[in-house]
Short mmCIF file of C-alpha atoms in Angstrom, two decimals:
data_model
loop_
_atom_site.label_atom_id
_atom_site.label_comp_id
_atom_site.label_asym_id
_atom_site.label_seq_id
_atom_site.Cartn_x
_atom_site.Cartn_y
_atom_site.Cartn_z
CA UNK A 1 1.27 5.36 -9.66
CA UNK A 2 0.09 8.77 -8.55
CA UNK A 3 -1.35 10.00 -5.29
CA UNK A 4 -0.35 12.80 -2.93
CA UNK A 5 3.32 12.31 -2.05
CA UNK A 6 5.23 13.18 1.10
CA UNK A 7 8.79 14.49 0.65
CA UNK A 8 11.44 13.16 3.03
CA UNK A 9 14.68 14.94 3.83
CA UNK A 10 17.81 13.11 2.76
CA UNK A 11 20.48 12.87 5.41
CA UNK A 12 24.14 13.47 4.57
CA UNK A 13 25.26 10.93 7.10
CA UNK A 14 27.22 8.03 5.62
CA UNK A 15 27.33 5.54 8.52
CA UNK A 16 27.40 1.93 7.37
CA UNK A 17 27.86 3.03 3.76
CA UNK A 18 30.46 0.39 3.03
CA UNK A 19 29.03 -2.35 5.22
CA UNK A 20 29.00 -5.41 3.07
CA UNK A 21 28.23 -3.52 -0.14
CA UNK A 22 31.54 -3.93 -1.95
CA UNK A 23 31.20 -7.56 -3.03
CA UNK A 24 33.68 -8.54 -5.69
CA UNK A 25 32.55 -8.38 -9.29
CA UNK A 26 33.47 -11.56 -11.09
CA UNK A 27 34.45 -12.22 -14.70
CA UNK A 28 32.09 -11.14 -17.48
CA UNK A 29 30.66 -14.57 -18.15
CA UNK A 30 30.97 -16.33 -14.78
CA UNK A 31 29.88 -16.06 -11.17
CA UNK A 32 26.55 -15.65 -9.46
CA UNK A 33 25.07 -12.89 -7.37
CA UNK A 34 26.91 -12.33 -4.07
CA UNK A 35 25.04 -14.32 -1.42
CA UNK A 36 25.64 -11.76 1.32
CA UNK A 37 24.05 -9.05 -0.79
CA UNK A 38 21.14 -11.26 -1.80
CA UNK A 39 20.47 -12.09 1.84
CA UNK A 40 20.61 -8.38 2.64
CA UNK A 41 18.07 -7.69 -0.13
CA UNK A 42 15.82 -10.51 1.06
CA UNK A 43 15.80 -9.24 4.64
CA UNK A 44 15.27 -5.65 3.55
CA UNK A 45 12.31 -6.77 1.45
CA UNK A 46 10.82 -8.66 4.40
CA UNK A 47 11.22 -5.62 6.66
CA UNK A 48 9.68 -3.27 4.11
CA UNK A 49 6.82 -5.72 3.59
CA UNK A 50 6.17 -5.73 7.33
CA UNK A 51 6.40 -1.93 7.47
CA UNK A 52 3.88 -1.71 4.62
CA UNK A 53 1.23 -3.76 6.42
CA UNK A 54 -1.67 -1.92 8.04
CA UNK A 55 -3.33 -3.93 10.76
CA UNK A 56 -7.12 -4.02 11.24
CA UNK A 57 -8.47 -0.94 13.06
CA UNK A 58 -5.16 0.87 12.47
CA UNK A 59 -4.34 3.86 10.27
CA UNK A 60 -0.84 2.53 9.67
CA UNK A 61 0.76 5.43 11.49
CA UNK A 62 -0.07 7.93 8.76
CA UNK A 63 -1.44 11.44 9.11
CA UNK A 64 -5.05 10.54 8.33
CA UNK A 65 -8.10 9.49 10.33
CA UNK A 66 -9.29 6.56 8.21
CA UNK A 67 -8.54 3.09 9.62
CA UNK A 68 -8.46 -0.39 8.13
CA UNK A 69 -11.88 -2.01 8.44
CA UNK A 70 -11.27 -4.79 5.88
CA UNK A 71 -10.81 -7.45 8.56
CA UNK A 72 -7.22 -8.39 7.71
CA UNK A 73 -3.83 -6.72 7.35
CA UNK A 74 -3.68 -4.68 4.16
CA UNK A 75 -0.41 -4.51 2.25
CA UNK A 76 0.07 -0.96 1.03
CA UNK A 77 2.73 0.28 -1.42
CA UNK A 78 4.96 1.47 1.41
CA UNK A 79 5.23 2.84 4.90
CA UNK A 80 3.20 5.98 5.73
CA UNK A 81 2.95 7.10 2.10
CA UNK A 82 -0.11 5.65 0.36
CA UNK A 83 -3.22 4.96 2.40
CA UNK A 84 -4.74 2.23 0.24
CA UNK A 85 -4.12 -1.23 -1.11
CA UNK A 86 -2.93 -0.79 -4.70
CA UNK A 87 -3.67 -3.75 -6.97
CA UNK A 88 -0.60 -3.36 -9.23
CA UNK A 89 1.85 -2.80 -6.39
CA UNK A 90 0.60 -5.83 -4.51
CA UNK A 91 0.71 -7.95 -7.66
CA UNK A 92 4.28 -6.90 -8.46
CA UNK A 93 5.38 -7.55 -4.87
CA UNK A 94 4.11 -11.14 -5.12
CA UNK A 95 6.97 -12.00 -7.47
CA UNK A 96 9.22 -11.86 -4.40
CA UNK A 97 7.67 -15.07 -3.08
CA UNK A 98 7.64 -13.51 0.39
CA UNK A 99 3.91 -12.78 0.76
CA UNK A 100 1.96 -15.52 2.57
CA UNK A 101 -0.66 -17.52 0.67
CA UNK A 102 -3.50 -16.56 3.01
CA UNK A 103 -2.54 -12.91 2.62
CA UNK A 104 -2.69 -13.22 -1.16
CA UNK A 105 -6.09 -14.87 -0.87
CA UNK A 106 -7.46 -12.07 1.35
CA UNK A 107 -6.40 -9.38 -1.11
CA UNK A 108 -7.70 -11.37 -4.07
CA UNK A 109 -11.18 -11.74 -2.53
CA UNK A 110 -11.25 -8.05 -1.56
CA UNK A 111 -10.47 -7.15 -5.17
CA UNK A 112 -13.31 -9.41 -6.31
CA UNK A 113 -15.73 -7.68 -3.95
CA UNK A 114 -14.80 -4.23 -5.26
CA UNK A 115 -14.83 -5.17 -8.95
CA UNK A 116 -17.49 -3.32 -10.90
CA UNK A 117 -20.52 -5.40 -11.84
CA UNK A 118 -22.14 -6.15 -15.21
CA UNK A 119 -23.38 -2.58 -15.77
CA UNK A 120 -21.34 0.44 -16.78
CA UNK A 121 -21.10 3.13 -14.11
CA UNK A 122 -21.12 6.84 -15.04
CA UNK A 123 -19.19 9.28 -12.85
CA UNK A 124 -18.76 13.05 -12.80
CA UNK A 125 -16.72 14.90 -15.43
CA UNK A 126 -17.31 12.35 -18.17
CA UNK A 127 -15.60 9.47 -16.37
CA UNK A 128 -17.14 6.04 -16.69
CA UNK A 129 -16.41 2.60 -15.30
CA UNK A 130 -17.04 -0.20 -17.83
CA UNK A 131 -18.52 -3.53 -16.77
CA UNK A 132 -16.25 -5.73 -14.67
CA UNK A 133 -13.59 -3.02 -14.25
CA UNK A 134 -10.96 -3.39 -11.54
CA UNK A 135 -10.22 -0.45 -9.20
CA UNK A 136 -6.93 1.40 -9.25
CA UNK A 137 -6.76 1.07 -5.46
CA UNK A 138 -8.93 0.13 -2.49
CA UNK A 139 -9.04 2.31 0.60
CA UNK A 140 -8.75 1.21 4.21
CA UNK A 141 -12.54 1.17 4.48
CA UNK A 142 -12.79 -1.38 1.67
CA UNK A 143 -14.22 1.07 -0.87
CA UNK A 144 -12.78 1.20 -4.39
CA UNK A 145 -11.23 4.16 -6.15
CA UNK A 146 -11.09 3.53 -9.88
CA UNK A 147 -8.73 6.36 -10.86
CA UNK A 148 -5.23 7.49 -9.85
CA UNK A 149 -4.62 10.85 -8.20
CA UNK A 150 -7.46 10.65 -5.67
CA UNK A 151 -8.79 8.68 -2.74
CA UNK A 152 -12.41 9.58 -3.57
CA UNK A 153 -14.83 6.67 -3.87
CA UNK A 154 -18.00 8.49 -4.88
CA UNK A 155 -19.19 10.08 -8.09
CA UNK A 156 -16.33 12.61 -8.35
CA UNK A 157 -13.08 10.70 -8.88
CA UNK A 158 -11.22 13.31 -10.91
CA UNK A 159 -11.45 15.43 -14.01
CA UNK A 160 -9.99 12.99 -16.53
CA UNK A 161 -6.37 14.03 -16.05
CA UNK A 162 -5.64 10.41 -15.10
CA UNK A 163 -7.91 8.82 -17.64
CA UNK A 164 -11.62 8.66 -18.42
CA UNK A 165 -11.85 4.91 -17.82
CA UNK A 166 -9.93 2.95 -15.16
CA UNK A 167 -6.29 1.97 -15.80
CA UNK A 168 -5.85 -1.07 -18.01
CA UNK A 169 -3.02 -2.77 -16.14
CA UNK A 170 -4.96 -3.50 -12.95
CA UNK A 171 -7.23 -5.89 -14.87
CA UNK A 172 -4.28 -8.04 -15.85
CA UNK A 173 -2.58 -7.66 -12.46
CA UNK A 174 -5.78 -9.00 -10.90
CA UNK A 175 -5.26 -12.14 -12.96
CA UNK A 176 -1.64 -12.28 -11.80
CA UNK A 177 -2.66 -12.15 -8.14
CA UNK A 178 -4.97 -15.11 -8.62
CA UNK A 179 -2.34 -16.94 -10.61
CA UNK A 180 0.33 -16.45 -7.94
CA UNK A 181 -2.02 -17.86 -5.30
CA UNK A 182 -2.89 -20.88 -7.44
CA UNK A 183 0.74 -21.40 -8.47
CA UNK A 184 1.85 -21.43 -4.83
CA UNK A 185 -0.97 -23.54 -3.38
CA UNK A 186 -2.39 -25.48 -6.36
CA UNK A 187 -5.71 -24.82 -4.65
CA UNK A 188 -8.39 -24.55 -7.32
CA UNK A 189 -11.02 -24.09 -4.63
CA UNK A 190 -10.34 -20.36 -4.45
CA UNK A 191 -10.75 -20.03 -8.23
CA UNK A 192 -14.13 -21.76 -7.95
CA UNK A 193 -15.26 -19.75 -4.93
CA UNK A 194 -18.46 -17.73 -5.28
CA UNK A 195 -17.99 -14.04 -4.48
CA UNK A 196 -21.23 -12.08 -4.54
CA UNK A 197 -22.77 -14.48 -7.01
CA UNK A 198 -19.85 -14.79 -9.45
CA UNK A 199 -17.03 -17.31 -9.23
CA UNK A 200 -13.50 -15.94 -8.88
CA UNK A 201 -12.33 -17.49 -12.15
CA UNK A 202 -15.28 -15.99 -14.01
CA UNK A 203 -14.41 -12.61 -12.53
CA UNK A 204 -10.87 -12.99 -13.86
CA UNK A 205 -12.19 -13.83 -17.32
CA UNK A 206 -14.50 -10.81 -17.33
CA UNK A 207 -11.83 -8.46 -16.01
CA UNK A 208 -9.45 -9.66 -18.72
CA UNK A 209 -12.08 -8.92 -21.37
CA UNK A 210 -12.98 -5.46 -20.01
CA UNK A 211 -10.24 -3.16 -21.45
CA UNK A 212 -10.31 -2.05 -25.07
CA UNK A 213 -8.06 -4.05 -27.39
CA UNK A 214 -7.41 -4.16 -31.13
CA UNK A 215 -9.17 -7.23 -32.49
CA UNK A 216 -6.55 -7.81 -35.19
CA UNK A 217 -3.31 -7.52 -33.21
CA UNK A 218 -4.58 -8.39 -29.72
CA UNK A 219 -2.83 -5.28 -28.38
CA UNK A 220 -4.27 -3.00 -25.70
CA UNK A 221 -5.19 0.42 -27.02
CA UNK A 222 -6.80 3.71 -26.08
CA UNK A 223 -7.69 7.09 -27.57
CA UNK A 224 -6.99 10.58 -26.29
CA UNK A 225 -10.71 11.28 -25.97
CA UNK A 226 -11.52 8.18 -23.93
CA UNK A 227 -8.08 7.72 -22.42
CA UNK A 228 -7.17 4.79 -20.21
CA UNK A 229 -3.87 4.64 -18.35
CA UNK A 230 -1.95 1.70 -19.77
CA UNK A 231 0.53 1.23 -16.92
CA UNK A 232 0.26 2.81 -13.50
CA UNK A 233 3.91 3.78 -13.30
CA UNK A 234 3.20 6.08 -16.26
CA UNK A 235 -0.19 7.32 -15.08
CA UNK A 236 0.92 10.94 -15.32
CA UNK A 237 2.03 10.45 -18.92
CA UNK A 238 -0.47 10.71 -21.76
CA UNK A 239 0.01 7.70 -24.03
CA UNK A 240 -2.44 6.89 -26.81
CA UNK A 241 -2.86 4.41 -29.61
CA UNK A 242 -1.63 0.89 -29.06
CA UNK A 243 0.15 0.54 -25.71
CA UNK A 244 3.24 -1.59 -25.18
CA UNK A 245 3.27 -2.27 -21.44
CA UNK A 246 -0.44 -2.96 -21.14
CA UNK A 247 -0.18 -5.33 -24.11
CA UNK A 248 2.65 -7.22 -22.43
CA UNK A 249 0.59 -7.56 -19.26
CA UNK A 250 -2.27 -8.87 -21.40
CA UNK A 251 0.13 -11.37 -22.97
CA UNK A 252 1.15 -12.65 -19.52
CA UNK A 253 -2.41 -12.73 -18.21
CA UNK A 254 -3.60 -14.76 -21.22
CA UNK A 255 -1.01 -17.42 -20.45
CA UNK A 256 -1.96 -17.45 -16.79
CA UNK A 257 -5.66 -17.79 -17.58
CA UNK A 258 -4.85 -20.69 -19.91
CA UNK A 259 -3.05 -22.53 -17.10
CA UNK A 260 -5.77 -21.84 -14.55
CA UNK A 261 -8.51 -22.84 -16.99
CA UNK A 262 -6.84 -26.21 -17.50
CA UNK A 263 -6.47 -26.62 -13.73
CA UNK A 264 -10.19 -26.13 -13.04
CA UNK A 265 -11.28 -28.51 -15.80
CA UNK A 266 -11.98 -26.03 -18.59
CA UNK A 267 -9.50 -27.14 -21.28
CA UNK A 268 -11.82 -25.77 -23.98
CA UNK A 269 -10.78 -22.24 -22.96
CA UNK A 270 -7.06 -22.86 -23.30
CA UNK A 271 -6.66 -22.55 -27.11
CA UNK A 272 -8.28 -19.11 -27.22
CA UNK A 273 -5.92 -17.70 -24.59
CA UNK A 274 -2.88 -19.27 -26.23
CA UNK A 275 -3.97 -17.74 -29.53
CA UNK A 276 -4.11 -14.32 -27.87
CA UNK A 277 -0.52 -14.79 -26.72
CA UNK A 278 0.56 -15.89 -30.20
CA UNK A 279 -1.15 -12.93 -31.84
CA UNK A 280 0.38 -10.39 -29.45
CA UNK A 281 3.85 -11.90 -29.86
CA UNK A 282 3.60 -11.72 -33.64
CA UNK A 283 2.55 -8.07 -33.56
CA UNK A 284 4.89 -6.58 -30.96
CA UNK A 285 7.71 -5.99 -33.43
CA UNK A 286 5.45 -4.87 -36.27
CA UNK A 287 3.81 -2.33 -34.00
CA UNK A 288 6.42 -1.04 -31.56
CA UNK A 289 9.85 -1.67 -33.13
CA UNK A 290 11.55 1.11 -35.11
CA UNK A 291 15.17 0.03 -35.56
CA UNK A 292 16.16 2.86 -37.90
CA UNK A 293 15.18 5.46 -35.31
CA UNK A 294 15.63 3.84 -31.89
CA UNK A 295 17.65 0.66 -32.41
CA UNK A 296 16.40 -2.34 -30.47
CA UNK A 297 14.11 -0.42 -28.14
CA UNK A 298 10.34 -0.81 -28.40
CA UNK A 299 8.17 2.30 -28.47
CA UNK A 300 5.81 2.82 -25.54
CA UNK A 301 2.84 3.70 -27.73
CA UNK A 302 1.85 4.38 -31.31
CA UNK A 303 0.13 7.73 -30.68
CA UNK A 304 1.12 10.31 -28.09
CA UNK A 305 4.30 9.66 -26.07
CA UNK A 306 5.72 7.05 -28.42
CA UNK A 307 9.20 7.33 -26.92
CA UNK A 308 11.63 4.43 -26.57
CA UNK A 309 10.37 2.50 -23.55
CA UNK A 310 13.19 1.08 -21.43
CA UNK A 311 10.94 -0.65 -18.91
CA UNK A 312 8.62 -2.02 -21.59
CA UNK A 313 11.53 -3.44 -23.59
CA UNK A 314 13.01 -5.05 -20.49
CA UNK A 315 9.64 -6.49 -19.48
CA UNK A 316 9.18 -7.95 -22.96
CA UNK A 317 12.56 -9.67 -22.60
CA UNK A 318 11.60 -10.91 -19.14
CA UNK A 319 8.42 -12.47 -20.49
CA UNK A 320 10.25 -13.97 -23.49
CA UNK A 321 7.53 -12.30 -25.55
CA UNK A 322 9.82 -11.21 -28.41
CA UNK A 323 10.77 -13.21 -31.45
CA UNK A 324 14.50 -14.14 -31.43
CA UNK A 325 15.66 -11.44 -33.84
CA UNK A 326 13.90 -8.71 -31.86
CA UNK A 327 15.16 -10.09 -28.55
CA UNK A 328 18.78 -10.09 -29.77
CA UNK A 329 18.48 -6.51 -31.04
CA UNK A 330 16.89 -5.41 -27.77
CA UNK A 331 19.66 -6.95 -25.64
CA UNK A 332 22.35 -5.35 -27.77
CA UNK A 333 20.68 -1.94 -27.48
CA UNK A 334 20.19 -2.32 -23.72
CA UNK A 335 23.87 -3.18 -23.22
CA UNK A 336 25.00 -0.27 -25.38
CA UNK A 337 22.74 2.15 -23.49
CA UNK A 338 24.05 0.90 -20.16
CA UNK A 339 27.67 1.35 -21.22
CA UNK A 340 26.92 4.88 -22.44
CA UNK A 341 25.21 5.80 -19.17
CA UNK A 342 21.85 6.85 -20.61
CA UNK A 343 19.44 4.61 -18.67
CA UNK A 344 20.88 3.97 -15.19
CA UNK A 345 21.91 5.89 -12.07
CA UNK A 346 22.96 4.19 -8.82
CA UNK A 347 21.55 0.92 -10.10
CA UNK A 348 18.13 2.42 -10.82
CA UNK A 349 16.49 2.59 -14.23
CA UNK A 350 14.98 5.51 -16.16
CA UNK A 351 11.86 4.95 -18.27
CA UNK A 352 13.23 6.76 -21.36
CA UNK A 353 16.92 6.84 -22.41
CA UNK A 354 18.33 10.32 -21.80
CA UNK A 355 19.55 10.53 -25.41
CA UNK A 356 16.06 9.78 -26.72
CA UNK A 357 14.02 12.27 -24.68
CA UNK A 358 11.17 13.82 -26.65
CA UNK A 359 12.75 17.26 -26.21
CA UNK A 360 15.20 19.12 -23.91
CA UNK A 361 12.28 19.94 -21.61
CA UNK A 362 10.54 16.57 -21.32
CA UNK A 363 11.40 12.89 -21.52
CA UNK A 364 7.88 11.87 -22.55
CA UNK A 365 5.98 13.86 -25.16
CA UNK A 366 3.24 14.74 -22.67
CA UNK A 367 3.83 14.42 -18.93
CA UNK A 368 2.65 16.18 -15.76
CA UNK A 369 6.14 16.81 -14.37
CA UNK A 370 9.25 18.67 -15.45
CA UNK A 371 12.00 16.66 -17.07
CA UNK A 372 14.00 14.38 -14.74
CA UNK A 373 11.27 14.38 -12.08
CA UNK A 374 9.18 11.36 -11.07
CA UNK A 375 7.75 9.53 -14.11
CA UNK A 376 9.28 12.06 -16.50
CA UNK A 377 12.89 10.97 -16.13
CA UNK A 378 13.40 9.89 -12.53
CA UNK A 379 15.30 6.71 -11.62
CA UNK A 380 13.58 3.66 -10.15
CA UNK A 381 14.84 0.38 -8.69
CA UNK A 382 11.47 -1.16 -9.62
CA UNK A 383 12.94 -2.17 -13.00
CA UNK A 384 16.46 -3.12 -11.92
CA UNK A 385 15.76 -6.86 -11.71
CA UNK A 386 14.58 -6.94 -15.32
CA UNK A 387 17.72 -5.13 -16.44
CA UNK A 388 20.11 -7.42 -14.54
CA UNK A 389 18.25 -10.41 -15.96
CA UNK A 390 18.50 -9.04 -19.52
CA UNK A 391 22.28 -8.69 -19.14
CA UNK A 392 22.88 -11.96 -17.33
CA UNK A 393 23.86 -14.13 -20.29
CA UNK A 394 25.30 -11.42 -22.55
CA UNK A 395 27.51 -9.48 -20.13
CA UNK A 396 27.67 -10.99 -16.64
CA UNK A 397 30.20 -8.39 -15.50
CA UNK A 398 27.86 -5.50 -16.30
CA UNK A 399 24.97 -7.34 -14.68
CA UNK A 400 26.91 -7.86 -11.46
CA UNK A 401 28.11 -4.27 -11.43
CA UNK A 402 24.55 -3.02 -11.83
CA UNK A 403 23.42 -5.23 -8.95
CA UNK A 404 26.32 -3.98 -6.83
CA UNK A 405 25.40 -0.36 -7.59
CA UNK A 406 21.83 -0.95 -6.44
CA UNK A 407 22.94 -2.64 -3.23
CA UNK A 408 25.43 0.15 -2.51
CA UNK A 409 22.66 2.72 -2.83
CA UNK A 410 20.29 0.72 -0.62
CA UNK A 411 22.89 0.15 2.11
CA UNK A 412 23.92 3.78 2.13
CA UNK A 413 20.34 5.09 2.46
CA UNK A 414 18.71 2.14 4.25
CA UNK A 415 15.69 3.44 6.22
CA UNK A 416 16.49 1.10 9.11
CA UNK A 417 19.44 3.33 10.04
CA UNK A 418 17.02 5.85 11.50
CA UNK A 419 15.69 9.34 10.94
CA UNK A 420 16.80 10.99 7.73
CA UNK A 421 17.16 7.73 5.80
CA UNK A 422 14.53 6.32 3.45
CA UNK A 423 15.70 3.68 1.00
CA UNK A 424 14.12 1.92 -0.73
CA UNK A 425 12.71 5.07 -2.34
CA UNK A 426 9.96 5.00 -4.91
CA UNK A 427 12.24 7.02 -7.20
CA UNK A 428 15.11 9.52 -7.07
CA UNK A 429 16.94 11.99 -9.28
CA UNK A 430 20.55 12.40 -10.31
CA UNK A 431 21.16 15.56 -8.28
CA UNK A 432 21.41 13.77 -4.94
CA UNK A 433 18.49 15.77 -3.55
CA UNK A 434 15.40 14.42 -5.24
CA UNK A 435 14.19 11.50 -3.14
CA UNK A 436 10.48 10.71 -2.89
CA UNK A 437 8.28 8.21 -1.04
CA UNK A 438 10.49 6.34 1.37
CA UNK A 439 10.23 2.65 2.32
CA UNK A 440 8.60 1.70 -0.98
CA UNK A 441 7.90 -2.01 -1.28
CA UNK A 442 8.06 -2.75 -5.02
CA UNK A 443 11.49 -1.09 -5.29
CA UNK A 444 12.96 -4.11 -3.51
CA UNK A 445 10.28 -6.83 -3.73
CA UNK A 446 10.19 -7.00 -7.52
CA UNK A 447 13.99 -6.90 -8.07
CA UNK A 448 14.45 -9.55 -5.38
CA UNK A 449 11.85 -11.76 -7.04
CA UNK A 450 13.65 -11.59 -10.38
CA UNK A 451 17.19 -11.80 -9.03
CA UNK A 452 16.67 -14.82 -6.79
CA UNK A 453 16.13 -16.86 -9.96
CA UNK A 454 19.65 -15.99 -11.12
CA UNK A 455 21.50 -17.26 -8.05
#
């Protein structure tokens, strides 16, 4: 996810570094996650969630004049860093189970109100918003911005550097937000609610159908000419062809739409969505696997930036979207990479293995940043839960050590210790200096949501 970032100075102070962070690591195939550390992570997530809320008529304490006029507390990606509600960040944070049902509902309805309508919208510089597109983010004033890298809501929303059509993933994350609300409340009334003349469920269906997909494989795809960002955490990376992460999100959203369709009395829609899932599952290996070159990893794309995708492979395992042979190969490759130290630092996960970078100067084939910075080789706790989960049954000792490393980092740099501290960071580098975007919600909310299932 890209928007102007605010550097924070890292303190050298080490107070409370060891406080509770050295929980014993148990045998390789036994033992659960240390309860003290899980409670620490839960409370940290709750505090970051609270710090990320922007109350009505407030600017959230940031250095900008705009205030929240949406009528309810907006959950932003983090404290004083991003001045909008980001659809994907909010959706990913919901996996924590710590966001209230009414809060989910408010954000869902706001997203409905800012969804593009039935007509395509042309913007400056060749950008266009297809029918029923979902914004990248929604500003405090309730107006949508369809592209990363800007807060503009008018005709000029960029020059195409972050895509010519809106990011694909937000369409499927929109479905996930609705699904999480229904899953928690079993209230079908919200799905049947009319929002500006279109029911919520129908908006989900139309959003799901908006991005470009390959009709044969069911996979999300894009071209360099009419590029769409596949996944917001790679929005500064040019990926073309068929796209792994966006396809996995489509796989999940199809299953969620099938469940919600059945719940609202539309069982006739279920087979089509289940078929989409089946088709995607059958084509993931054929399209993205390349065992001779990259082992059990899946490639991120089939065109530009087709590097081994650590996060995408882990997410595929999390969704159980891989056929058994592919899943076994992926787990073996993940474990080998972890042992060799090419994907993890301080419990955080790189997007491309260091030994499979495109070149000595860049991790991805085409990225906006120098190697080892931000999306081009930085380390993120966003994906740590998926990695621990992937290791849980194959090497419990490594899984517990990884969890311990993450907790150690968080305790040492916990923002609640005062000025100069900032964890959870959005990402950081290996040099001990590169730390960006402090008090970042998804860095703890998503791992906590995955890890609590392993207790």
